CSV table of C-alpha atoms in Angstrom, one decimal:
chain,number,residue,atom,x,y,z
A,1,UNK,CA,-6.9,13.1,-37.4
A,2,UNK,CA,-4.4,11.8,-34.5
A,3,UNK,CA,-6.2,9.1,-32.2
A,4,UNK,CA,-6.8,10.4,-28.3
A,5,UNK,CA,-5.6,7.7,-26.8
A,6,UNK,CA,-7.5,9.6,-23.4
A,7,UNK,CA,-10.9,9.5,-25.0
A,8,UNK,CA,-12.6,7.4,-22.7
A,9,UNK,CA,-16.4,8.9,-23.9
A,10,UNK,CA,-18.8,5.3,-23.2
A,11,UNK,CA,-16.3,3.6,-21.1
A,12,UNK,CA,-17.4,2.5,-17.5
A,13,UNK,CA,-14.5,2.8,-15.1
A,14,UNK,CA,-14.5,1.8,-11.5
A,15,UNK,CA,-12.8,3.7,-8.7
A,16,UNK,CA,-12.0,2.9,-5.3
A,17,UNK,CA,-10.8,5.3,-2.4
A,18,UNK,CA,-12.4,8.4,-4.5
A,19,UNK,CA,-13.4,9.9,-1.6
A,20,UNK,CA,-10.0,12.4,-1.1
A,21,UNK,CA,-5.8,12.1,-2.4
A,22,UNK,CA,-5.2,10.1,-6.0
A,23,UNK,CA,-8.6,8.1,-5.5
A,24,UNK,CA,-10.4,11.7,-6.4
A,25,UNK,CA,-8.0,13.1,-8.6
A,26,UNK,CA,-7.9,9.9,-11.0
A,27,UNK,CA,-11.8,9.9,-10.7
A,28,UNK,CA,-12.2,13.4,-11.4
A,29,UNK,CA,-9.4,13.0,-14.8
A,30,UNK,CA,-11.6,10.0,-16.0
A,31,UNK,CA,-14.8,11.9,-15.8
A,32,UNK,CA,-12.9,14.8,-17.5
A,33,UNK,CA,-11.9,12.7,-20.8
A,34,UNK,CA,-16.1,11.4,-20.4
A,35,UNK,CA,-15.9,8.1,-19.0
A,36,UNK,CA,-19.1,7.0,-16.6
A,37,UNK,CA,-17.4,6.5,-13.2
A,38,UNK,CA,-19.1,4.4,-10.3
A,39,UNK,CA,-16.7,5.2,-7.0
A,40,UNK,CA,-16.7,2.4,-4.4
A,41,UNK,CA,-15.7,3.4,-0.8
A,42,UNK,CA,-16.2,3.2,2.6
A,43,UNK,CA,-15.7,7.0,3.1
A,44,UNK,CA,-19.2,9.3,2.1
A,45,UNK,CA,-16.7,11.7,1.3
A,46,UNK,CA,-16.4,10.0,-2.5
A,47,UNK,CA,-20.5,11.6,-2.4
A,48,UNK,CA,-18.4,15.1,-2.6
A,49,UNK,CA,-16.3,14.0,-5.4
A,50,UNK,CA,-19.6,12.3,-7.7
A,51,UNK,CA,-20.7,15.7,-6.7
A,52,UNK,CA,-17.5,17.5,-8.4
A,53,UNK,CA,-18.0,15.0,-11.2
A,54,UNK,CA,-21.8,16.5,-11.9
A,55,UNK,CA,-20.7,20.0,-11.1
A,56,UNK,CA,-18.4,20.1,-14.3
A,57,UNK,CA,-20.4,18.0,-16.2
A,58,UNK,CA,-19.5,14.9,-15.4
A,59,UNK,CA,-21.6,11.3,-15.3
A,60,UNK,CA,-20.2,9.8,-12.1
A,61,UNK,CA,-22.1,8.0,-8.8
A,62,UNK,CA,-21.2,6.2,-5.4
A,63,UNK,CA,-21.7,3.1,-4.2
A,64,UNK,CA,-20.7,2.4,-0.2
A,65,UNK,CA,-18.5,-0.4,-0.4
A,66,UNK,CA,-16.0,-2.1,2.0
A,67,UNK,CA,-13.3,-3.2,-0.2
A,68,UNK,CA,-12.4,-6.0,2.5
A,69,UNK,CA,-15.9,-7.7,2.4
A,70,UNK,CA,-16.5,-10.2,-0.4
A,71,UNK,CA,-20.4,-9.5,-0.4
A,72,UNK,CA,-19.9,-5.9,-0.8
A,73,UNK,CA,-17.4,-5.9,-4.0
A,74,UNK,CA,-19.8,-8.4,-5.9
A,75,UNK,CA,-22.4,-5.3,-4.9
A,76,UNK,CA,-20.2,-2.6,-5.8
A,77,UNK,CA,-19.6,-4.3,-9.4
A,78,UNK,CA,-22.7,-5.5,-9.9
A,79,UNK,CA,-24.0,-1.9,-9.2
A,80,UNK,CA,-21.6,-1.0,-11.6
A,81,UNK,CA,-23.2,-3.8,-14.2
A,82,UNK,CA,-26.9,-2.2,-13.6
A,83,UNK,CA,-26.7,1.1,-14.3
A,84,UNK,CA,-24.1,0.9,-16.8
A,85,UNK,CA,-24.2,-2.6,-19.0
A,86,UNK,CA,-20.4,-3.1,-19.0
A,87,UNK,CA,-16.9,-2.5,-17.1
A,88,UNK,CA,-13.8,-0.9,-19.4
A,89,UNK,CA,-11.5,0.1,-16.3
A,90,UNK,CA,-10.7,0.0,-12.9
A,91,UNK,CA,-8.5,2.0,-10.4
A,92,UNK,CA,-7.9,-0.2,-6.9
A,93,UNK,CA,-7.1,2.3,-4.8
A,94,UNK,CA,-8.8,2.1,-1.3
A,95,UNK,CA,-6.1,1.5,1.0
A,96,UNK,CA,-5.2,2.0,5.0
A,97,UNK,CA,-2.1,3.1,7.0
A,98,UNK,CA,-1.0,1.0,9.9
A,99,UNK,CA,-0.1,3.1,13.0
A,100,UNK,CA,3.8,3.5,13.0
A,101,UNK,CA,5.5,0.8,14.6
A,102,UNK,CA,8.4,-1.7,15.4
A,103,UNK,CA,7.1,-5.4,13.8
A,104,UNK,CA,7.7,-6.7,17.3
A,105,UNK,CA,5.5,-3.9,18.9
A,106,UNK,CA,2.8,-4.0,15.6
A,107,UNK,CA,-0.5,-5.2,17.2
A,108,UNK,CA,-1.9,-8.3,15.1
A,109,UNK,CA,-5.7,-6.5,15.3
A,110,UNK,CA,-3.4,-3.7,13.4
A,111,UNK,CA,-1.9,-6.1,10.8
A,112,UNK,CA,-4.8,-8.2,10.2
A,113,UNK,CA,-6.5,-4.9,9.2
A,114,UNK,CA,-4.2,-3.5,6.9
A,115,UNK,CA,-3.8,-6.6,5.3
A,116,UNK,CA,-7.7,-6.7,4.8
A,117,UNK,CA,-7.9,-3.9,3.4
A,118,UNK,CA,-4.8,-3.2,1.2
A,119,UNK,CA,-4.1,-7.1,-0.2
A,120,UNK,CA,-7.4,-8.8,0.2
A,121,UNK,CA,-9.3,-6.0,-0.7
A,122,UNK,CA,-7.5,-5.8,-4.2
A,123,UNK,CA,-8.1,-9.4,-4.4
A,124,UNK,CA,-11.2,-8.9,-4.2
A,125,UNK,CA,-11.8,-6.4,-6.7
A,126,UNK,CA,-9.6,-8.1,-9.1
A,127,UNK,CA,-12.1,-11.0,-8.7
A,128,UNK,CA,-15.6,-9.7,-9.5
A,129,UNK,CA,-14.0,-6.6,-11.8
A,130,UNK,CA,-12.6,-9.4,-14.1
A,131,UNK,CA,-15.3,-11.6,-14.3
A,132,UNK,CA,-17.1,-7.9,-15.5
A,133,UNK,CA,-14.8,-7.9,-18.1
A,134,UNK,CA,-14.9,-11.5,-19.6
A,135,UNK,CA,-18.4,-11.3,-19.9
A,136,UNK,CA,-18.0,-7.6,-21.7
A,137,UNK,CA,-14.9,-8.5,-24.3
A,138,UNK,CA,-12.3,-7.4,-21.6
A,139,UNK,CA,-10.3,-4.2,-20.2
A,140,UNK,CA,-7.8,-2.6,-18.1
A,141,UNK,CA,-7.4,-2.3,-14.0
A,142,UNK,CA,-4.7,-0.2,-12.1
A,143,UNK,CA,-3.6,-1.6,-8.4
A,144,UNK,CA,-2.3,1.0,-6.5
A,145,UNK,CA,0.8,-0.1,-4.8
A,146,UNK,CA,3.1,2.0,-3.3
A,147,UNK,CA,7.2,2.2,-3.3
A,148,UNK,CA,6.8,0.3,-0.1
A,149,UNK,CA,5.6,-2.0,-2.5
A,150,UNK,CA,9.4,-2.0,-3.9
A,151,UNK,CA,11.3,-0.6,-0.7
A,152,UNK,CA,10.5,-0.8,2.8
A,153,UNK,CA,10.1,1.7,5.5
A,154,UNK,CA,10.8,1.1,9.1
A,155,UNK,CA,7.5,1.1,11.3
A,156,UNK,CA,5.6,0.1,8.4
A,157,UNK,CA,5.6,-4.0,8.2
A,158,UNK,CA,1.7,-4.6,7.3
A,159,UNK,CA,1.7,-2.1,4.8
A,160,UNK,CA,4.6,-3.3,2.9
A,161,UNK,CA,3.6,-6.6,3.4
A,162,UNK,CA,0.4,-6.0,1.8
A,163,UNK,CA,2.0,-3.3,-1.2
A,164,UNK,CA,4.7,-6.2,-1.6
A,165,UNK,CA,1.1,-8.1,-2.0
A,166,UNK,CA,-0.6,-6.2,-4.3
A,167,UNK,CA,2.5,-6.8,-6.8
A,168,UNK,CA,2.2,-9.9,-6.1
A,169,UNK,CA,-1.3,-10.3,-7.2
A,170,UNK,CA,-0.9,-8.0,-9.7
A,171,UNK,CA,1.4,-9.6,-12.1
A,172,UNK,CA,-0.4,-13.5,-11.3
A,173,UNK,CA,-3.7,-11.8,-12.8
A,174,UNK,CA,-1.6,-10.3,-15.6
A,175,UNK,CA,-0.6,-13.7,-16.3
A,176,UNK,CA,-3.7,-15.7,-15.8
A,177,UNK,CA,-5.7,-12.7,-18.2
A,178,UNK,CA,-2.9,-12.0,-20.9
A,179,UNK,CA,-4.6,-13.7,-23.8
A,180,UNK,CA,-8.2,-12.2,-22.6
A,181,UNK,CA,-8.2,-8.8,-23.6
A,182,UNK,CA,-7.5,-7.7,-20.1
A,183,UNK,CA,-4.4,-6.1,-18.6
A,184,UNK,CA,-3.5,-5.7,-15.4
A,185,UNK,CA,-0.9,-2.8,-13.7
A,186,UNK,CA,0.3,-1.7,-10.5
A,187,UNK,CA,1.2,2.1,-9.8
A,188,UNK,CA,3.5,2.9,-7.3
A,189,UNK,CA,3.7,6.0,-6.2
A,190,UNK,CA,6.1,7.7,-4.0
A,191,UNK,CA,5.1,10.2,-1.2
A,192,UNK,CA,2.4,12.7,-2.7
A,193,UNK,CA,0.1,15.0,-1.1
A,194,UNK,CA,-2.8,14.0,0.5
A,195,UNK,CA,-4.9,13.1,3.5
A,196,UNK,CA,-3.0,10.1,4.1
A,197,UNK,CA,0.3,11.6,4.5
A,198,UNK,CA,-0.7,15.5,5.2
A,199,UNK,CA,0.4,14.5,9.4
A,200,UNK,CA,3.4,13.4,7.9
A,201,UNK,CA,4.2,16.8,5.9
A,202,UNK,CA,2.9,18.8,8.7
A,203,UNK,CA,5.6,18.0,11.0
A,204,UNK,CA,8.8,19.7,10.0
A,205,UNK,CA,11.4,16.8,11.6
A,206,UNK,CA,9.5,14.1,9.1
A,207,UNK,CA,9.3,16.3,6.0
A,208,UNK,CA,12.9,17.1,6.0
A,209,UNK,CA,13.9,13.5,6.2
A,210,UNK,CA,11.3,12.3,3.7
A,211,UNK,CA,12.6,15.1,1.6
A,212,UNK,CA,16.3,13.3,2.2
A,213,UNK,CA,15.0,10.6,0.4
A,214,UNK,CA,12.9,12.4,-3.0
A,215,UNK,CA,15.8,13.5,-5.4
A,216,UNK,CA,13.2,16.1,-6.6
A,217,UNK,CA,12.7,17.7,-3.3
A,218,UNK,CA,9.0,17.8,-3.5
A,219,UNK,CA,5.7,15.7,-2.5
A,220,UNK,CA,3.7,14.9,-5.9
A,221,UNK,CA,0.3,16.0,-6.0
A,222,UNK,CA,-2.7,13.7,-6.7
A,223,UNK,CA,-3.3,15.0,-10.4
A,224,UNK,CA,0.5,13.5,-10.9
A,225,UNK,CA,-0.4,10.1,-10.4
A,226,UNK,CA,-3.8,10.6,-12.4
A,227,UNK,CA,-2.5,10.9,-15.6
A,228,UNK,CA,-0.5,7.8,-15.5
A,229,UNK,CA,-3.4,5.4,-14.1
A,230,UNK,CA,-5.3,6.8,-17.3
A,231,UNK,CA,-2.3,6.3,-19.9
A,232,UNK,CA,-2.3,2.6,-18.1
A,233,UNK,CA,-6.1,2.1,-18.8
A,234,UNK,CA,-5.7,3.6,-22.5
A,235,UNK,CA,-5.0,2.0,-25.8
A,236,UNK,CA,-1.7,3.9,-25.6
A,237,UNK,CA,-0.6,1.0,-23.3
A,238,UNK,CA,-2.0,-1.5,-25.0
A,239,UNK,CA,1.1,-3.9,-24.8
A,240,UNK,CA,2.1,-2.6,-21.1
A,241,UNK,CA,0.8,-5.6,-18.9
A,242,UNK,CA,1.7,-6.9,-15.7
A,243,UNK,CA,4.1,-3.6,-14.9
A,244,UNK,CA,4.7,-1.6,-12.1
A,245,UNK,CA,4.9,1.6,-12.4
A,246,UNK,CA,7.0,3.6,-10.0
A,247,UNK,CA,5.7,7.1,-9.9
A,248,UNK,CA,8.2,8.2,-7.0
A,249,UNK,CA,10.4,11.1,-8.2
A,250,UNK,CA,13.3,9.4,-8.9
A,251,UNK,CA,13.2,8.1,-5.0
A,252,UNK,CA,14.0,4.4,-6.0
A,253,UNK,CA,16.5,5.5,-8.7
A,254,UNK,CA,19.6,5.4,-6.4
């Protein structure tokens, strides 16, 4: 009998930004290969994606949580703790675009939010998920990052900043965790299909230039990057710690 490496029947996984885009995809794949998933976001849309999880099957529920709070993490977790006994795997996903501009014309309300949300905010779930895990025997948790994490953009200087961040963060935790049982990754995907970025592909001038820059001449869709954050999580990975994994179409190759 071959081992499924994607058999994640009794794990507990935690999700943030479920509620639409990669966040729901990834949640929806983890349910899928019977993982319990508890979504944290600020959105009540991730209530329409536990409901998907039910629909087919699924074991999954939502806990309102603002990924930039300290208080409402330890909540989301502990939630998590309650109803479940245990953490396996997380997804850090809830993240924030900054309105397009120069740095010099950025507004600091703008950049202190973006930073909240997309850096601190994976701070903070890094925090109260790993304590989870020492408790439990340890685990695995995804960071989303972005290839702005690896590149820049013009108009975009919070949000690189704080992808540039979550790299950052992600490889000190790898570091600090390494002999614990828990591993830590950062995905980075390219430009993929979803809420987020559907103002983007609906104007004609921007899709053609951000289609100058993806050899493959396509946005991904959120399913693409799902299967990777679950390879990450699975024993198949087991030795894969501290990487970021650039999901971008061969964008960065050149």
């Amino acid at each position: 009998m071959g081992h499924n490496f994607f058999d994640y029947s009794g794990k507990v996984v935690l999700v943030t930004g479920a509620s639409s885009g990669i966040g729901r995809a990834t949640a929806l794949a983890f349910a899928d290969q019977g993982a319990s998933v508890v979504i944290g976001d600020i959105d009540d849309g991730a209530a329409e994606t536990v409901e998907l999880i039910r629909q087919a099957g699924g074991v999954a529920s939502f806990v309102k949580t603002n990924v930039s709070e300290s208080e409402s993490v330890q909540n989301f977790v502990n939630m998590a703790i309650d109803r479940h006994g245990r953490v396996d795997a997380a997804f850090n996903n809830a993240g924030i675009l900054p309105p397009t501009a120069e740095l010099a014309q950025m507004s600091e309300a703008d950049f202190d939010r973006v930073i909240a949300v997309d850096l601190r905010g994976v701070f903070l779930c890094l925090k109260y998920q790993i304590r989870a895990m020492l408790q439990t025997g340890g685990g695995a948790i995804v960071n989303t990052t972005s290839v702005a994490g690896v590149i820049a953009d013009p108009g975009m200087s919070p949000y690189v900043a704080a992808k540039h961040g979550v790299i950052g963060l992600t490889r000190s935790a790898a570091l600090d965790y390494a002999t614990r049982g828990i591993r830590i990754n950062a995905l980075a995907p390219g430009l993929i299909r979803t809420p987020m970025t559907d103002h983007w592909l609906a104007d004609p001038e921007m899709t053609k230039a951000l289609m100058s820059n993806s050899p493959m001449g396509r946005a991904a869709e959120p399913e693409e990057m799902a299967g990777v954050v679950l390879f990450l999580c699975s024993a198949a990975a087991s030795f894969v710690n501290g990487a970021v994994y650039l999901a971008d179409g061969a964008m960065t190759a050149h």
